[in-house]
PDB file of C-alpha atoms and ligand atoms in Angstrom:
ATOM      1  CA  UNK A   1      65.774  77.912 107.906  1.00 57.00           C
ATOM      2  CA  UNK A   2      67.182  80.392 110.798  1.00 73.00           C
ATOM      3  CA  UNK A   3      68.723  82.996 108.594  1.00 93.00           C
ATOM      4  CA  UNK A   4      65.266  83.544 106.538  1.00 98.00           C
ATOM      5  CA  UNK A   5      63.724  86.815 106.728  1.00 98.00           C
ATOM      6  CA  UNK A   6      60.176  85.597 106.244  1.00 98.00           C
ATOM      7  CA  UNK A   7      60.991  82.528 109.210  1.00 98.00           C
ATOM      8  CA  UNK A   8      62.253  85.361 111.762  1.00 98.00           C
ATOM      9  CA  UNK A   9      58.461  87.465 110.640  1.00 98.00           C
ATOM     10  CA  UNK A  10      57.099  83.297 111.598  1.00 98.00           C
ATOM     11  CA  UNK A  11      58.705  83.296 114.817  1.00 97.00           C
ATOM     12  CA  UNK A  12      58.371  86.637 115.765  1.00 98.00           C
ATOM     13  CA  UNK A  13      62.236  87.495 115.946  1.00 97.00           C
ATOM     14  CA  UNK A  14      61.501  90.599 113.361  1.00 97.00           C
ATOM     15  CA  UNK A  15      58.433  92.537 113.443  1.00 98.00           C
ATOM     16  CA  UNK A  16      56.135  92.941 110.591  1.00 98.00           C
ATOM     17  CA  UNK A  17      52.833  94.390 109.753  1.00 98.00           C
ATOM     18  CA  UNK A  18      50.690  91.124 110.058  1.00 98.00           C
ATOM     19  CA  UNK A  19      47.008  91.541 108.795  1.00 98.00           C
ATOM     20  CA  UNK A  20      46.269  87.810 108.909  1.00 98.00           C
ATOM     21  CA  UNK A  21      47.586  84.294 111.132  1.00 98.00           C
ATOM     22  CA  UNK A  22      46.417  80.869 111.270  1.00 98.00           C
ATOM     23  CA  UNK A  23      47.936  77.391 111.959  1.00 97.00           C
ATOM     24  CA  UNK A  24      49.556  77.356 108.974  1.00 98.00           C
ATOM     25  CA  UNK A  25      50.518  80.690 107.285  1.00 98.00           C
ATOM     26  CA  UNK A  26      51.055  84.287 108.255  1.00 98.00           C
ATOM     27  CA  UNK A  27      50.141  87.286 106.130  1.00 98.00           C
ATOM     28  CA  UNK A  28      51.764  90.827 106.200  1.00 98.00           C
ATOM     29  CA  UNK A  29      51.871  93.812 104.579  1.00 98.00           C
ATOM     30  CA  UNK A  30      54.295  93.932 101.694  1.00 98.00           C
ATOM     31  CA  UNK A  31      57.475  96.765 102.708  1.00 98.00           C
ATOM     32  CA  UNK A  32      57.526  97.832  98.912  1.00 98.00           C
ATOM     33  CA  UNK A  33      53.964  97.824  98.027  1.00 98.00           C
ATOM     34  CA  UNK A  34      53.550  98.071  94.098  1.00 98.00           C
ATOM     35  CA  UNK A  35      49.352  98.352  94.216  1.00 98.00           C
ATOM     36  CA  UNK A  36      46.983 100.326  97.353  1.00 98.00           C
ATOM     37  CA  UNK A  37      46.581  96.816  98.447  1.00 98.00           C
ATOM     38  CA  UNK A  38      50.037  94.345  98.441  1.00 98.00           C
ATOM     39  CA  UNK A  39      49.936  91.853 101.134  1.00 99.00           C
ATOM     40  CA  UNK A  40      52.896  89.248 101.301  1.00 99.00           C
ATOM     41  CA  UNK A  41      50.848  84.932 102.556  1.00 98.00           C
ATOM     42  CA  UNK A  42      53.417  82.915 103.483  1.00 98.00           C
ATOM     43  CA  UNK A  43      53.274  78.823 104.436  1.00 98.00           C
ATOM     44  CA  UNK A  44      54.684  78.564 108.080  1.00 98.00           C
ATOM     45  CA  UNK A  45      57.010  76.515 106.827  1.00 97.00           C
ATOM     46  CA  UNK A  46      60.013  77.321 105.313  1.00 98.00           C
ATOM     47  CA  UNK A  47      59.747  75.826 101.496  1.00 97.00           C
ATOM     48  CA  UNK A  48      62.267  78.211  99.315  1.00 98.00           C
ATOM     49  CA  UNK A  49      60.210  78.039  95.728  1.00 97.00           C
ATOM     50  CA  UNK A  50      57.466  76.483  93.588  1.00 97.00           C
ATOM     51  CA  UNK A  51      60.515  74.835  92.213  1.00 97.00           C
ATOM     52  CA  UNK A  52      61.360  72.761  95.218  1.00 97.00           C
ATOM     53  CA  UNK A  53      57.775  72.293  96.622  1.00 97.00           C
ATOM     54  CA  UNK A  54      57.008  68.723  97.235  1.00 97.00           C
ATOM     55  CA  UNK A  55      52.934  66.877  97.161  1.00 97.00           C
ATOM     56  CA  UNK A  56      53.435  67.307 101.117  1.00 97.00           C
ATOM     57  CA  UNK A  57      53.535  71.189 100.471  1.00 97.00           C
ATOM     58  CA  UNK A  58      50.007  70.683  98.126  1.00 96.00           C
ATOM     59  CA  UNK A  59      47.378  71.724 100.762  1.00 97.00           C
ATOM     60  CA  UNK A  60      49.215  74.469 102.627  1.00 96.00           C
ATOM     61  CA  UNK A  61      49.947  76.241  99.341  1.00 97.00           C
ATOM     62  CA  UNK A  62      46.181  75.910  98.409  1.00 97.00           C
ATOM     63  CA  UNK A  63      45.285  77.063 102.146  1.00 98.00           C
ATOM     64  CA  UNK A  64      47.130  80.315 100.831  1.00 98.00           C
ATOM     65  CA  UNK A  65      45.149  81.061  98.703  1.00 98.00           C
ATOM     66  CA  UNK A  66      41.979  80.551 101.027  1.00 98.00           C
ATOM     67  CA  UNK A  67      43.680  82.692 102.938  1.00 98.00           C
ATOM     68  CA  UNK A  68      44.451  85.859 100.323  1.00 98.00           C
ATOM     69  CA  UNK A  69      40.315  85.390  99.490  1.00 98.00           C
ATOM     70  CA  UNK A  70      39.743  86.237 103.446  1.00 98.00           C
ATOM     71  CA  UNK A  71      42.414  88.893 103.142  1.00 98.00           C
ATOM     72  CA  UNK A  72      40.188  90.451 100.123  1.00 98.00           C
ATOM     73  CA  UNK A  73      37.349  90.290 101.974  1.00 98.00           C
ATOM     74  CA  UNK A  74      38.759  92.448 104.993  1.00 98.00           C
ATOM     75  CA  UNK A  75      40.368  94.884 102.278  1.00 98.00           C
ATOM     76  CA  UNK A  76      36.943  95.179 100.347  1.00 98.00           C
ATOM     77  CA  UNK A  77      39.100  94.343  96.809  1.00 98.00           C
ATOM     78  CA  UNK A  78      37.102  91.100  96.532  1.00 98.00           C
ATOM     79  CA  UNK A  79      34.628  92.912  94.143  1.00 98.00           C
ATOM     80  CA  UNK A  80      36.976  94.939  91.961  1.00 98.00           C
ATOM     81  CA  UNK A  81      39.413  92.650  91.740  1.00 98.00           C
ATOM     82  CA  UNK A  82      43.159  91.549  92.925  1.00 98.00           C
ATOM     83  CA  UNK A  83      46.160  89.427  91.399  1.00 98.00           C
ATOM     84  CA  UNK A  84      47.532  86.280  93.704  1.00 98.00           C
ATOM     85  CA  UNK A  85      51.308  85.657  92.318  1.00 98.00           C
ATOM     86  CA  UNK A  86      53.746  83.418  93.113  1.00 98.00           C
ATOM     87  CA  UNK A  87      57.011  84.827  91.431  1.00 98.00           C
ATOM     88  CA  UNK A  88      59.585  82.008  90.951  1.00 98.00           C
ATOM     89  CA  UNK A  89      63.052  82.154  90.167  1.00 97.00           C
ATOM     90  CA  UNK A  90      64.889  85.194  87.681  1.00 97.00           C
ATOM     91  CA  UNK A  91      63.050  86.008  85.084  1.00 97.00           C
ATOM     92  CA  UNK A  92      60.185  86.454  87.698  1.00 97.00           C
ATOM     93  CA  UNK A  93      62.443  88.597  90.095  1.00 96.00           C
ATOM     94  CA  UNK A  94      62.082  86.127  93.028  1.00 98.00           C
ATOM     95  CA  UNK A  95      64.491  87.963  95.493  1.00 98.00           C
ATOM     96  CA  UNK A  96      62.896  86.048  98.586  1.00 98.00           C
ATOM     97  CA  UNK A  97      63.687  82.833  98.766  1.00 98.00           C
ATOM     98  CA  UNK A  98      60.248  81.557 101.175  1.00 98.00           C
ATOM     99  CA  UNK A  99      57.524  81.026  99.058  1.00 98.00           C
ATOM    100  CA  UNK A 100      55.000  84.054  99.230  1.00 98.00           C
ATOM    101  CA  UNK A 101      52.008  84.724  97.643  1.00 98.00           C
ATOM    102  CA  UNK A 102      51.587  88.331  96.459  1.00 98.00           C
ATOM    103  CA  UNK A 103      47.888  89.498  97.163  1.00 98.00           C
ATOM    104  CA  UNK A 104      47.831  92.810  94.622  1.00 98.00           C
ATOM    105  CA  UNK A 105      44.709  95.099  94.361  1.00 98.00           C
ATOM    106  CA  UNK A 106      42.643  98.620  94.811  1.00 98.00           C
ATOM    107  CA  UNK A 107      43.781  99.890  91.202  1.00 98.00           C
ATOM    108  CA  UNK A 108      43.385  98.544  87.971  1.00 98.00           C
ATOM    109  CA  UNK A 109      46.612  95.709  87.000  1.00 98.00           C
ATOM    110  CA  UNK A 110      48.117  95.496  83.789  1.00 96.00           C
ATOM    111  CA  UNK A 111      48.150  92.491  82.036  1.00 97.00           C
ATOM    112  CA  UNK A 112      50.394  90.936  80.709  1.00 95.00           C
ATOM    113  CA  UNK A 113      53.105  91.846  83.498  1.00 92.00           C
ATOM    114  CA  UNK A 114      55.929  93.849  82.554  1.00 84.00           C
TER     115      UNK A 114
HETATM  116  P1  AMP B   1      59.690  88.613  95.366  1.00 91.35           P
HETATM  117  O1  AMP B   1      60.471  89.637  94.603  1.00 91.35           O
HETATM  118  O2  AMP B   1      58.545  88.005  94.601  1.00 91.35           O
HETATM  119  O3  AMP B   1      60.591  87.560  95.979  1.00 91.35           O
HETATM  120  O4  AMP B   1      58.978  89.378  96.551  1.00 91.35           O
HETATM  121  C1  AMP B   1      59.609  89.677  97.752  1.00 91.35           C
HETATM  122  C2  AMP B   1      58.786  90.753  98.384  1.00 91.35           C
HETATM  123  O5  AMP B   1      59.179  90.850  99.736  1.00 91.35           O
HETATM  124  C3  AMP B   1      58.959  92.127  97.749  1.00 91.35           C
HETATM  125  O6  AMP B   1      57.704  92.618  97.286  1.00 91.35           O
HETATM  126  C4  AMP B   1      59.516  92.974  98.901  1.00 91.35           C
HETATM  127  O7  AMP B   1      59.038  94.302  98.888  1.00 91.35           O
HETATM  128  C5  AMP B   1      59.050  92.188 100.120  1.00 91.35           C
HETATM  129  N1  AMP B   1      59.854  92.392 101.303  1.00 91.35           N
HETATM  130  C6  AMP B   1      61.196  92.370 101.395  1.00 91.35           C
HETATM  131  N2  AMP B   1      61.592  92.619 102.651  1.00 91.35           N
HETATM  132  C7  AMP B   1      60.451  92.797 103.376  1.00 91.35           C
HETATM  133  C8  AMP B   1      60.182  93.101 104.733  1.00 91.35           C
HETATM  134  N3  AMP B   1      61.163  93.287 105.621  1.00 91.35           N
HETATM  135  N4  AMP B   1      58.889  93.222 105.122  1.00 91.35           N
HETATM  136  C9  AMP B   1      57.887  93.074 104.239  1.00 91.35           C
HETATM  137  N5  AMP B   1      58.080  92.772 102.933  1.00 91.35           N
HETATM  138  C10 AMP B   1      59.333  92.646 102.514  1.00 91.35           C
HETATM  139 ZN1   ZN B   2      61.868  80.768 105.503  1.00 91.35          ZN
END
């Protein structure tokens, strides 16, 4: 989708502080970060939500996740601990319609969100 923030960081037409790129997904630092560590993994491809995700969209969305655990690694929060969210639609405060993955970590995280 051309007018997608998160597509332009894909294609390079915005620049954004990338910490990790494969075939399939592209990982960046979060602009807003809510924890020491908050690193945005996005699927290449443009899929809006959870909500609209189809079985074709099943392995790149677990690849994500492979991905956050490397991510961890390289930010040392793989011992103490991170959060890997997927907010989706209102009540979650989705405002970023591309499905991202938040990687959250380096302080203690409340539980049960607010
Ligand atoms: P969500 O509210 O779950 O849709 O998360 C969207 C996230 O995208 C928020 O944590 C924002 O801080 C982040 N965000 C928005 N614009 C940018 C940007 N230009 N670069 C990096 N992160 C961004
Ligand atoms: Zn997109």
């Amino acid at each position: 989708m051309s007018d997608c923030l998160f597509c332009k960081f894909v294609r390079k037409e915005i620049p954004t502080r990338v910490v990790f790129e494969d075939d399939s997904c592209l990982a960046f630092e979060d602009i807003n970060p809510k924890a020491p560590v908050h690193v945005l993994v996005i699927p290449k491809k443009h899929v809006a939500s959870i909500n609209v995700m189809t079985m074709e969209d099943e392995a790149v969305l677990g690849h994500l996740a492979f991905a956050a655990r490397q991510i961890a690694l390289e930010k040392k929060i793989d011992q103490s601990g991170y959060r890997a969210v997927f907010n989706t639609g209102p009540d979650a405060g989705q405002s970023v319609f591309h499905i991202h993955l938040h990687l959250l970590g380096g302080r203690p995280l409340a539980w049960p969100p607010g």
